[in-house]
Tab-separated table of C-alpha atoms and ligand atoms in Angstrom:
chain	number	residue	atom	x	y	z
A	4	UNK	CA	0.011	-0.035	-0.046
A	5	UNK	CA	2.818	2.430	0.833
A	6	UNK	CA	4.904	1.536	-2.025
A	7	UNK	CA	7.465	-0.216	0.363
A	8	UNK	CA	9.174	-3.259	-0.881
A	9	UNK	CA	7.475	-5.510	1.788
A	10	UNK	CA	9.370	-8.825	2.485
A	11	UNK	CA	7.565	-11.878	3.088
A	12	UNK	CA	7.050	-11.300	6.965
A	13	UNK	CA	5.099	-14.647	7.209
A	14	UNK	CA	6.087	-16.883	10.222
A	15	UNK	CA	7.066	-20.640	10.059
A	16	UNK	CA	3.673	-20.956	11.864
A	17	UNK	CA	0.412	-18.931	11.761
A	18	UNK	CA	2.416	-15.941	12.723
A	19	UNK	CA	1.089	-16.053	16.292
A	20	UNK	CA	1.688	-18.654	19.022
A	21	UNK	CA	-0.774	-21.495	19.594
A	22	UNK	CA	-1.442	-22.075	23.243
A	23	UNK	CA	-3.885	-24.003	25.384
A	24	UNK	CA	-3.318	-22.160	28.811
A	25	UNK	CA	-4.839	-19.048	29.010
A	26	UNK	CA	-7.985	-17.551	27.079
A	27	UNK	CA	-8.633	-13.898	27.014
A	28	UNK	CA	-11.570	-12.018	25.264
A	29	UNK	CA	-10.638	-8.266	25.402
A	30	UNK	CA	-14.088	-6.951	24.231
A	31	UNK	CA	-16.123	-9.188	26.810
A	32	UNK	CA	-13.409	-8.823	29.667
A	33	UNK	CA	-13.222	-12.723	29.944
A	34	UNK	CA	-10.031	-14.383	31.390
A	35	UNK	CA	-9.681	-18.117	31.883
A	36	UNK	CA	-6.892	-20.217	32.984
A	37	UNK	CA	-7.108	-23.572	31.474
A	38	UNK	CA	-11.177	-22.914	31.020
A	39	UNK	CA	-11.691	-21.950	34.627
A	40	UNK	CA	-12.860	-18.302	34.907
A	41	UNK	CA	-10.557	-15.983	36.864
A	42	UNK	CA	-13.519	-15.122	39.063
A	43	UNK	CA	-14.006	-18.683	40.026
A	44	UNK	CA	-10.365	-19.310	40.732
A	45	UNK	CA	-9.658	-15.984	42.747
A	46	UNK	CA	-12.729	-16.653	45.023
A	47	UNK	CA	-12.340	-20.507	45.458
A	48	UNK	CA	-8.711	-21.615	44.568
A	49	UNK	CA	-5.375	-21.111	46.115
A	50	UNK	CA	-1.975	-19.979	44.245
A	51	UNK	CA	-0.342	-23.196	44.340
A	52	UNK	CA	-3.567	-24.959	43.214
A	53	UNK	CA	-3.865	-22.603	40.195
A	54	UNK	CA	-0.032	-22.776	39.694
A	55	UNK	CA	-0.510	-26.716	39.474
A	56	UNK	CA	-3.626	-26.042	36.840
A	57	UNK	CA	-1.616	-23.730	34.692
A	58	UNK	CA	1.409	-25.995	34.544
A	59	UNK	CA	-0.143	-29.415	34.210
A	60	UNK	CA	-3.535	-28.539	32.794
A	61	UNK	CA	-5.803	-29.847	35.429
A	62	UNK	CA	-6.911	-28.878	39.023
A	63	UNK	CA	-5.061	-31.325	41.206
A	64	UNK	CA	-6.596	-33.985	43.375
A	65	UNK	CA	-5.814	-33.637	46.984
A	66	UNK	CA	-2.772	-35.976	46.807
A	67	UNK	CA	-1.515	-34.419	43.773
A	68	UNK	CA	-1.599	-31.126	45.598
A	69	UNK	CA	0.029	-32.367	48.851
A	70	UNK	CA	2.819	-33.919	46.782
A	71	UNK	CA	3.340	-30.885	44.827
A	72	UNK	CA	3.486	-28.665	47.872
A	73	UNK	CA	5.719	-30.993	49.633
A	74	UNK	CA	8.068	-31.050	46.524
A	75	UNK	CA	8.336	-27.359	46.466
A	76	UNK	CA	8.781	-27.100	50.025
A	77	UNK	CA	11.889	-29.358	49.702
A	78	UNK	CA	13.816	-26.955	47.646
A	79	UNK	CA	13.112	-23.492	49.208
A	80	UNK	CA	16.664	-23.242	50.629
A	81	UNK	CA	19.069	-21.628	48.296
A	82	UNK	CA	22.769	-22.328	48.015
A	83	UNK	CA	24.879	-20.024	50.357
A	84	UNK	CA	27.004	-18.989	47.297
A	85	UNK	CA	23.881	-16.739	46.308
A	86	UNK	CA	24.811	-14.531	49.178
A	87	UNK	CA	27.951	-13.551	47.373
A	88	UNK	CA	25.818	-12.582	44.416
A	89	UNK	CA	23.457	-10.659	46.643
A	90	UNK	CA	26.453	-8.886	48.269
A	91	UNK	CA	27.662	-7.846	44.944
A	92	UNK	CA	24.540	-5.646	44.377
A	93	UNK	CA	24.690	-2.317	46.198
A	94	UNK	CA	21.579	-1.553	48.547
A	95	UNK	CA	20.465	1.068	45.846
A	96	UNK	CA	19.967	-1.740	43.541
A	97	UNK	CA	16.159	-2.184	42.319
A	98	UNK	CA	14.900	-5.632	43.628
A	99	UNK	CA	13.949	-6.657	40.166
A	100	UNK	CA	17.481	-6.448	38.906
A	101	UNK	CA	18.612	-8.554	41.804
A	102	UNK	CA	15.912	-10.982	41.317
A	103	UNK	CA	16.589	-11.472	37.698
A	104	UNK	CA	20.356	-12.112	38.563
A	105	UNK	CA	19.698	-14.365	41.335
A	106	UNK	CA	17.233	-16.388	39.089
A	107	UNK	CA	19.685	-16.847	36.162
A	108	UNK	CA	22.242	-18.114	38.653
A	109	UNK	CA	20.268	-21.025	39.139
A	110	UNK	CA	21.916	-22.196	35.888
A	111	UNK	CA	25.345	-22.495	37.721
A	112	UNK	CA	23.859	-24.338	40.589
A	113	UNK	CA	21.780	-26.762	38.574
A	114	UNK	CA	23.826	-27.093	35.115
A	115	UNK	CA	21.813	-29.909	34.014
A	116	UNK	CA	19.135	-27.377	33.318
A	117	UNK	CA	21.220	-26.383	30.209
A	118	UNK	CA	20.521	-29.761	28.829
A	119	UNK	CA	17.979	-29.106	25.932
A	120	UNK	CA	16.836	-32.504	25.975
A	121	UNK	CA	16.180	-32.899	29.694
A	122	UNK	CA	13.931	-35.790	30.948
A	123	UNK	CA	10.388	-34.825	31.977
A	124	UNK	CA	11.678	-35.778	35.630
A	125	UNK	CA	14.496	-33.130	35.317
A	126	UNK	CA	12.106	-30.655	33.909
A	127	UNK	CA	9.635	-31.331	36.811
A	128	UNK	CA	12.613	-30.667	39.267
A	129	UNK	CA	13.491	-27.468	37.690
A	130	UNK	CA	9.831	-26.340	37.996
A	131	UNK	CA	9.562	-27.106	41.514
A	132	UNK	CA	13.012	-25.479	42.309
A	133	UNK	CA	11.917	-22.303	40.275
A	134	UNK	CA	8.552	-22.245	42.240
A	135	UNK	CA	10.431	-22.857	45.566
A	136	UNK	CA	13.186	-20.141	45.340
A	137	UNK	CA	11.305	-17.520	43.866
A	138	UNK	CA	9.905	-16.243	47.224
A	139	UNK	CA	13.335	-16.690	48.890
A	140	UNK	CA	15.159	-14.637	46.216
A	141	UNK	CA	12.100	-11.859	46.225
A	142	UNK	CA	12.516	-11.577	50.070
A	143	UNK	CA	16.421	-11.706	49.756
A	144	UNK	CA	16.239	-8.833	47.031
A	145	UNK	CA	14.274	-6.765	49.668
A	146	UNK	CA	16.548	-7.441	52.607
A	147	UNK	CA	19.460	-6.329	50.467
A	148	UNK	CA	17.608	-3.039	49.600
A	149	UNK	CA	16.898	-2.331	53.258
A	150	UNK	CA	20.407	-3.465	54.707
A	151	UNK	CA	18.852	-6.099	56.866
A	152	UNK	CA	20.129	-9.792	57.217
A	153	UNK	CA	18.427	-12.114	55.004
A	154	UNK	CA	15.957	-14.691	56.528
A	155	UNK	CA	15.914	-18.573	55.758
A	156	UNK	CA	12.552	-20.197	54.573
A	157	UNK	CA	10.348	-21.557	57.480
A	158	UNK	CA	8.865	-24.715	55.788
A	159	UNK	CA	6.358	-25.045	58.515
A	160	UNK	CA	4.519	-22.299	56.901
A	161	UNK	CA	2.435	-21.992	53.632
A	162	UNK	CA	3.671	-20.472	50.277
A	163	UNK	CA	2.771	-16.879	51.186
A	164	UNK	CA	3.161	-16.879	54.752
A	165	UNK	CA	6.735	-18.085	54.262
A	166	UNK	CA	7.423	-15.429	51.919
A	167	UNK	CA	6.026	-12.741	54.373
A	168	UNK	CA	8.240	-14.255	57.176
A	169	UNK	CA	11.396	-14.015	55.025
A	170	UNK	CA	10.603	-10.541	53.962
A	171	UNK	CA	9.557	-8.937	57.198
A	172	UNK	CA	11.256	-11.002	60.201
A	173	UNK	CA	14.000	-9.320	61.955
A	174	UNK	CA	16.609	-11.013	64.196
A	175	UNK	CA	15.676	-8.445	67.008
A	176	UNK	CA	11.790	-8.962	67.054
A	177	UNK	CA	9.198	-11.729	67.148
A	178	UNK	CA	7.365	-11.798	63.843
A	179	UNK	CA	3.789	-13.488	63.225
A	180	UNK	CA	2.308	-13.561	59.810
A	181	UNK	CA	-1.136	-11.833	59.619
A	182	UNK	CA	-3.520	-14.486	57.973
A	183	UNK	CA	-5.390	-11.437	56.379
A	184	UNK	CA	-2.245	-10.398	54.735
A	185	UNK	CA	-1.068	-13.930	53.494
A	186	UNK	CA	-4.736	-14.516	52.073
A	187	UNK	CA	-4.814	-11.227	50.374
A	188	UNK	CA	-1.266	-11.898	48.875
A	189	UNK	CA	-2.538	-15.426	47.791
A	190	UNK	CA	-5.481	-13.932	45.795
A	191	UNK	CA	-3.390	-11.210	44.333
A	192	UNK	CA	-0.903	-13.928	42.927
A	193	UNK	CA	-3.567	-15.900	41.422
A	194	UNK	CA	-4.711	-12.841	39.640
A	195	UNK	CA	-1.182	-12.128	38.255
A	196	UNK	CA	-0.588	-15.900	37.377
A	197	UNK	CA	-1.042	-16.066	33.616
A	198	UNK	CA	-2.039	-13.626	30.878
A	199	UNK	CA	-1.573	-15.193	27.335
A	200	UNK	CA	1.133	-13.648	25.228
A	201	UNK	CA	2.121	-10.505	27.140
A	202	UNK	CA	5.314	-8.788	26.898
A	203	UNK	CA	6.986	-10.856	29.528
A	204	UNK	CA	5.632	-13.928	28.880
A	205	UNK	CA	6.518	-13.637	25.018
A	206	UNK	CA	10.026	-12.830	26.191
A	207	UNK	CA	10.076	-16.266	28.220
A	208	UNK	CA	8.762	-18.098	25.075
A	209	UNK	CA	11.302	-16.564	22.628
A	210	UNK	CA	14.261	-17.058	24.824
A	211	UNK	CA	13.026	-20.671	25.693
A	212	UNK	CA	12.493	-21.288	21.906
A	213	UNK	CA	16.345	-21.065	21.523
A	214	UNK	CA	16.506	-24.030	24.160
A	215	UNK	CA	17.882	-21.926	26.786
A	216	UNK	CA	17.477	-23.243	30.246
A	217	UNK	CA	14.193	-22.561	32.215
A	218	UNK	CA	16.093	-20.365	34.691
A	219	UNK	CA	17.589	-17.994	32.111
A	220	UNK	CA	14.237	-17.936	30.212
A	221	UNK	CA	12.574	-16.801	33.287
A	222	UNK	CA	15.180	-14.359	34.418
A	223	UNK	CA	14.628	-12.652	30.803
A	224	UNK	CA	10.950	-12.529	31.749
A	225	UNK	CA	11.733	-10.882	35.045
A	226	UNK	CA	13.416	-8.170	33.080
A	227	UNK	CA	10.757	-7.435	30.463
A	228	UNK	CA	8.172	-7.294	33.388
A	229	UNK	CA	10.356	-4.486	35.236
A	230	UNK	CA	9.299	-1.789	32.580
A	231	UNK	CA	6.863	0.729	33.583
A	232	UNK	CA	4.609	0.093	30.579
A	233	UNK	CA	4.301	-3.578	31.789
A	234	UNK	CA	4.614	-4.958	35.295
A	235	UNK	CA	6.322	-1.718	36.528
A	236	UNK	CA	3.148	0.184	36.133
A	237	UNK	CA	1.782	-0.841	39.630
A	238	UNK	CA	4.756	1.110	41.171
A	239	UNK	CA	4.072	4.049	38.928
A	240	UNK	CA	0.433	3.970	39.777
A	241	UNK	CA	1.200	4.570	43.459
A	242	UNK	CA	3.779	7.216	42.479
A	243	UNK	CA	1.144	8.898	40.459
A	244	UNK	CA	-1.687	8.773	42.972
A	245	UNK	CA	0.663	10.123	45.706
A	246	UNK	CA	1.716	12.978	43.234
A	247	UNK	CA	-2.138	13.789	42.828
A	248	UNK	CA	-2.521	13.851	46.701
A	249	UNK	CA	0.479	16.127	46.960
A	250	UNK	CA	-1.168	18.192	44.495
A	251	UNK	CA	-4.069	18.781	46.700
A	252	UNK	CA	-6.091	15.878	44.779
A	253	UNK	CA	-6.452	18.168	41.917
A	254	UNK	CA	-7.601	15.082	39.659
A	255	UNK	CA	-8.744	17.229	36.701
A	256	UNK	CA	-5.291	18.765	36.164
A	257	UNK	CA	-3.803	15.330	36.150
A	258	UNK	CA	-6.452	13.838	33.606
A	259	UNK	CA	-5.803	16.797	31.238
A	260	UNK	CA	-2.020	16.105	31.430
A	261	UNK	CA	-2.850	12.458	30.341
A	262	UNK	CA	-4.587	13.682	27.542
A	263	UNK	CA	-2.167	16.337	26.242
A	264	UNK	CA	-0.461	15.183	23.351
A	265	UNK	CA	2.743	17.326	23.913
A	266	UNK	CA	2.930	15.590	27.468
A	267	UNK	CA	4.419	11.896	27.507
A	268	UNK	CA	2.539	11.530	30.884
A	269	UNK	CA	0.121	8.679	30.752
A	270	UNK	CA	-2.470	7.729	33.433
A	271	UNK	CA	-0.708	4.700	34.798
A	272	UNK	CA	-2.876	1.569	35.426
A	273	UNK	CA	-5.001	2.594	32.736
A	274	UNK	CA	-5.423	1.182	29.200
A	275	UNK	CA	-4.662	-2.295	27.924
A	276	UNK	CA	-3.380	-3.839	24.510
A	277	UNK	CA	-6.025	-6.602	24.698
A	278	UNK	CA	-8.929	-5.490	27.160
A	279	UNK	CA	-10.895	-2.711	25.078
A	280	UNK	CA	-13.806	-3.001	27.854
A	281	UNK	CA	-12.642	-3.654	31.303
A	282	UNK	CA	-9.912	-5.768	32.815
A	283	UNK	CA	-11.840	-8.358	34.950
A	284	UNK	CA	-8.823	-8.539	37.367
A	285	UNK	CA	-9.034	-4.845	38.036
A	286	UNK	CA	-12.798	-5.438	39.195
A	287	UNK	CA	-11.637	-8.292	41.512
A	288	UNK	CA	-8.676	-6.237	42.842
A	289	UNK	CA	-10.865	-3.123	43.340
A	290	UNK	CA	-13.283	-5.219	45.630
A	291	UNK	CA	-10.399	-7.084	47.331
A	292	UNK	CA	-8.834	-3.527	47.898
A	293	UNK	CA	-12.013	-2.424	49.746
A	294	UNK	CA	-12.044	-5.599	51.933
A	295	UNK	CA	-8.396	-5.689	52.841
A	296	UNK	CA	-8.231	-2.074	53.874
A	297	UNK	CA	-11.279	-2.674	56.004
A	298	UNK	CA	-10.138	-5.783	57.695
A	299	UNK	CA	-6.840	-3.963	58.368
A	300	UNK	CA	-8.713	-0.881	59.548
A	301	UNK	CA	-6.717	1.210	57.188
A	302	UNK	CA	-8.164	4.344	55.488
A	303	UNK	CA	-5.654	5.145	52.522
A	304	UNK	CA	-6.527	8.477	50.954
A	305	UNK	CA	-5.089	7.242	47.644
A	306	UNK	CA	-7.801	4.834	47.364
A	307	UNK	CA	-10.351	7.621	47.457
A	308	UNK	CA	-8.272	9.430	44.735
A	309	UNK	CA	-8.070	6.221	42.551
A	310	UNK	CA	-11.785	5.692	42.775
A	311	UNK	CA	-12.499	9.318	41.904
A	312	UNK	CA	-10.050	9.287	38.960
A	313	UNK	CA	-11.552	6.153	37.527
A	314	UNK	CA	-15.086	7.690	37.736
A	315	UNK	CA	-13.964	10.991	36.196
A	316	UNK	CA	-11.695	9.196	33.424
A	317	UNK	CA	-14.468	6.823	32.526
A	318	UNK	CA	-16.819	9.778	31.845
A	319	UNK	CA	-14.287	11.559	29.629
A	320	UNK	CA	-14.537	11.148	25.725
A	321	UNK	CA	-10.716	10.916	25.669
A	322	UNK	CA	-10.641	7.667	27.493
A	323	UNK	CA	-14.034	6.594	26.048
A	324	UNK	CA	-13.022	6.578	22.566
A	325	UNK	CA	-9.509	5.045	23.233
A	326	UNK	CA	-11.366	2.334	25.275
A	327	UNK	CA	-8.890	3.053	28.169
A	328	UNK	CA	-10.118	1.294	31.441
A	329	UNK	CA	-8.457	0.621	34.631
A	330	UNK	CA	-6.061	-2.563	34.230
A	331	UNK	CA	-4.757	-5.121	36.783
A	332	UNK	CA	-2.190	-2.653	38.050
A	333	UNK	CA	-4.402	0.383	38.994
A	334	UNK	CA	-5.711	-1.075	42.272
A	335	UNK	CA	-2.868	-3.837	43.178
A	336	UNK	CA	-0.712	-1.204	44.433
A	337	UNK	CA	-3.024	0.001	46.847
A	338	UNK	CA	-3.600	-3.678	48.413
A	339	UNK	CA	0.364	-4.180	48.174
A	340	UNK	CA	0.903	-0.863	50.213
A	341	UNK	CA	-1.977	-1.798	52.801
A	342	UNK	CA	-0.177	-5.218	53.202
A	343	UNK	CA	3.066	-3.275	54.048
A	344	UNK	CA	4.865	-4.101	50.715
A	345	UNK	CA	7.237	-1.238	49.835
A	346	UNK	CA	6.587	0.429	46.490
A	347	UNK	CA	9.707	-0.704	44.811
A	348	UNK	CA	8.824	-4.486	45.770
A	349	UNK	CA	5.274	-4.262	43.930
A	350	UNK	CA	6.760	-5.406	40.698
A	351	UNK	CA	8.547	-8.163	42.470
A	352	UNK	CA	4.955	-9.345	43.645
A	353	UNK	CA	3.886	-9.147	39.924
A	354	UNK	CA	6.813	-11.549	39.105
A	355	UNK	CA	6.184	-14.018	41.878
A	356	UNK	CA	2.477	-14.192	40.603
A	357	UNK	CA	3.311	-14.482	36.938
A	358	UNK	CA	6.131	-17.267	37.628
A	359	UNK	CA	3.410	-20.178	37.057
A	360	UNK	CA	2.389	-18.603	33.873
A	361	UNK	CA	6.083	-18.114	32.631
A	362	UNK	CA	6.707	-21.799	33.520
A	363	UNK	CA	3.539	-23.390	31.885
A	364	UNK	CA	4.218	-21.540	28.637
A	365	UNK	CA	8.069	-22.328	28.566
A	366	UNK	CA	6.835	-26.017	29.166
A	367	UNK	CA	4.150	-25.843	26.399
A	368	UNK	CA	6.658	-24.732	23.865
A	369	UNK	CA	9.004	-27.291	24.622
A	370	UNK	CA	6.424	-30.131	24.473
A	371	UNK	CA	5.202	-28.722	21.252
A	372	UNK	CA	8.800	-28.735	19.932
A	373	UNK	CA	8.217	-25.331	18.674
A	374	UNK	CA	10.966	-23.999	16.238
A	375	UNK	CA	12.993	-21.172	17.454
A	376	UNK	CA	11.208	-17.791	17.438
A	377	UNK	CA	12.359	-15.535	14.541
A	378	UNK	CA	9.876	-12.712	13.729
A	379	UNK	CA	10.655	-10.953	10.488
A	380	UNK	CA	10.171	-7.073	9.626
A	381	UNK	CA	9.155	-4.779	6.817
A	382	UNK	CA	12.298	-3.108	5.706
A	383	UNK	CA	11.893	0.563	5.520
A	384	UNK	CA	15.607	1.690	5.180
A	385	UNK	CA	17.670	3.006	2.262
A	386	UNK	CA	17.759	0.790	-0.835
A	387	UNK	CA	20.947	-0.570	-2.385
A	388	UNK	CA	23.697	1.960	-3.138
A	389	UNK	CA	27.373	2.150	-4.061
A	390	UNK	CA	30.241	2.424	-1.515
A	391	UNK	CA	31.672	5.924	-1.087
A	392	UNK	CA	35.373	6.455	-0.175
A	393	UNK	CA	35.996	8.495	3.243
A	394	UNK	CA	37.987	11.077	1.146
A	395	UNK	CA	34.703	11.830	-0.680
A	396	UNK	CA	32.182	11.844	2.069
B	410	SDX	C1	0.269	-4.882	31.959
B	410	SDX	O1	-0.313	-7.318	27.858
B	410	SDX	C2	-0.855	-7.731	29.012
B	410	SDX	O2	-1.418	-8.678	29.195
B	410	SDX	C3	0.052	-7.022	30.099
B	410	SDX	C4	-0.668	-7.029	31.415
B	410	SDX	C5	-0.337	-8.512	31.980
B	410	SDX	O3	-1.029	-9.259	32.644
B	410	SDX	O4	0.758	-9.234	31.437
B	410	SDX	O5	-2.104	-7.020	31.528
B	410	SDX	C6	0.051	-6.252	32.575
B	410	SDX	O6	1.239	-4.601	31.735
B	410	SDX	C7	-0.983	-3.957	32.194
B	410	SDX	C8	-0.764	-2.597	31.198
B	410	SDX	C9	0.163	-1.895	32.515
B	410	SDX	N1	0.717	-0.555	32.012
B	410	SDX	C10	0.050	0.609	32.310
B	410	SDX	O7	-0.790	0.772	33.012
B	410	SDX	C11	0.899	1.682	31.691
B	410	SDX	C12	-0.193	2.933	31.136
B	410	SDX	N2	-0.903	2.282	29.980
B	410	SDX	C13	-0.188	2.436	28.647
B	410	SDX	O8	0.873	2.821	28.387
B	410	SDX	C14	-1.098	1.753	27.611
B	410	SDX	O9	-2.316	1.629	27.603
B	410	SDX	C15	-0.430	0.361	27.309
B	410	SDX	C16	0.965	0.094	27.036
B	410	SDX	C17	-0.963	-0.617	28.598
B	410	SDX	C18	-1.330	-0.366	26.075
B	410	SDX	O10	-0.892	0.497	25.148
B	410	SDX	P1	-1.584	0.224	23.624
B	410	SDX	O11	-2.707	-0.658	23.580
B	410	SDX	O12	-0.517	0.144	22.693
B	410	SDX	O13	-2.070	1.803	23.220
B	410	SDX	P2	-1.454	2.814	22.626
B	410	SDX	O14	-0.214	2.964	23.319
B	410	SDX	O15	-1.380	2.485	21.106
B	410	SDX	O16	-2.207	3.977	22.716
B	410	SDX	C19	-3.476	4.030	22.128
B	410	SDX	C20	-4.050	5.545	22.292
B	410	SDX	C21	-2.863	6.601	22.341
B	410	SDX	O17	-3.470	7.721	21.969
B	410	SDX	P3	-3.629	8.336	20.402
B	410	SDX	O18	-2.124	8.332	19.778
B	410	SDX	O19	-4.532	7.260	19.745
B	410	SDX	O20	-4.050	9.630	20.490
B	410	SDX	O21	-4.342	5.594	23.852
B	410	SDX	C22	-3.590	6.487	24.378
B	410	SDX	C23	-2.251	6.786	23.708
B	410	SDX	O22	-1.704	7.960	23.848
B	410	SDX	N3	-3.242	5.972	25.686
B	410	SDX	C24	-3.210	6.443	26.837
B	410	SDX	C25	-3.069	5.613	27.809
B	410	SDX	N4	-2.741	4.357	27.446
B	410	SDX	C26	-3.126	4.575	26.121
B	410	SDX	N5	-3.390	7.859	27.116
B	410	SDX	C27	-3.314	8.401	28.492
B	410	SDX	N6	-3.184	7.271	29.616
B	410	SDX	C28	-2.899	6.045	29.283
B	410	SDX	N7	-2.614	5.299	30.341
């Protein structure tokens, strides 16, 4: 159409990934993991049960879940040499950078993971190791940022409680996990567990398609998630809401800023590449935010600002025409903050939640023996020309 010499940009397969894991309908606001609605799973399931469903395709029986949980618990401890890696990061390091590096280091401790033809037992072992060590690394990345000594996993606790204790326990004080906080975190991790071919999952698939190890593929996904347009948005939402609060709650001013073509500012937590109606996860999280704040007896002024901002934006033609609605990140930061999670750990929480999806999609591409990813392009550069000697340039 534009007279450009378009190359064949067809792909080896249909040009998009085929997957049986997660279904999204962006117009109807539908999200299903292996056919089960996100509403049902968030209300009735647990994070490890949903993790099993995403990775192995079926909800586990009681025995399967008990064995899966026990297998994960066996691998929560990390090699002491990981502390040398941690010590290499200044406390100014963003926890996502520390997490990505610690995760990739697993290829050093488990070099068998580099074998592209690993047995299914070997792949299962790398899956439970990934799930087991993510909370430990996540908590350690936080301890590195605050200059506190790291904690070791307490395997008498459940997945989320174990993480919270590693994150918050201090040698000088007794620490008890608040079950309200642990349950709220478990629900949040379910809501983040997978989301079809988003930026970070596509990254995991393309790295995994070169037969890189599961650990380096996940490490690449962590880095992709870090960006403020993707998983980093939950941190930016709170920064934005705080700025509006500092600005006397002048919401109209910030909405106009987001609409201003000459201003690069975007309403963080709004808009989505796929959801052009509403993000079902945002609806669930918004209600959970209410519940958690009420249960913890917290009155967070930014929640009021968030709800007011949503109300005003959804009436504004600019947002209506562009089908911009709150996404998963818009309310999640408010809950994380209520749970005492510091803002630069919000995206780490997203990574902890998204890990089962990354694993499931990496495993699927391997089982489908998919070819190496190799997107093509439309060349729009200069056409062929003769070389010019430097004396004539
Ligand atoms: C996640 O893909 C996934 O599934 C991701 C995710 C997951 O679970 O993995 O759901 C998680 O990443 C959620 C998104 C978190 N990011 C943010 O909240 C950052 C703010 N949102 C945007 O930057 C944006 O909406 C994106 C990146 C989310 C989606 O971008 P699109 O679909 O590519 O939209 P676009 O950039 O093409 O914008 C279309 C129009 C533009 O205006 P015009 O040029 O048509 O005039 O909408 C405008 C944009 O300027 N626009 C916004 C806006 N988002 C889009 N204007 C103001 N504020 C915004 N947030």
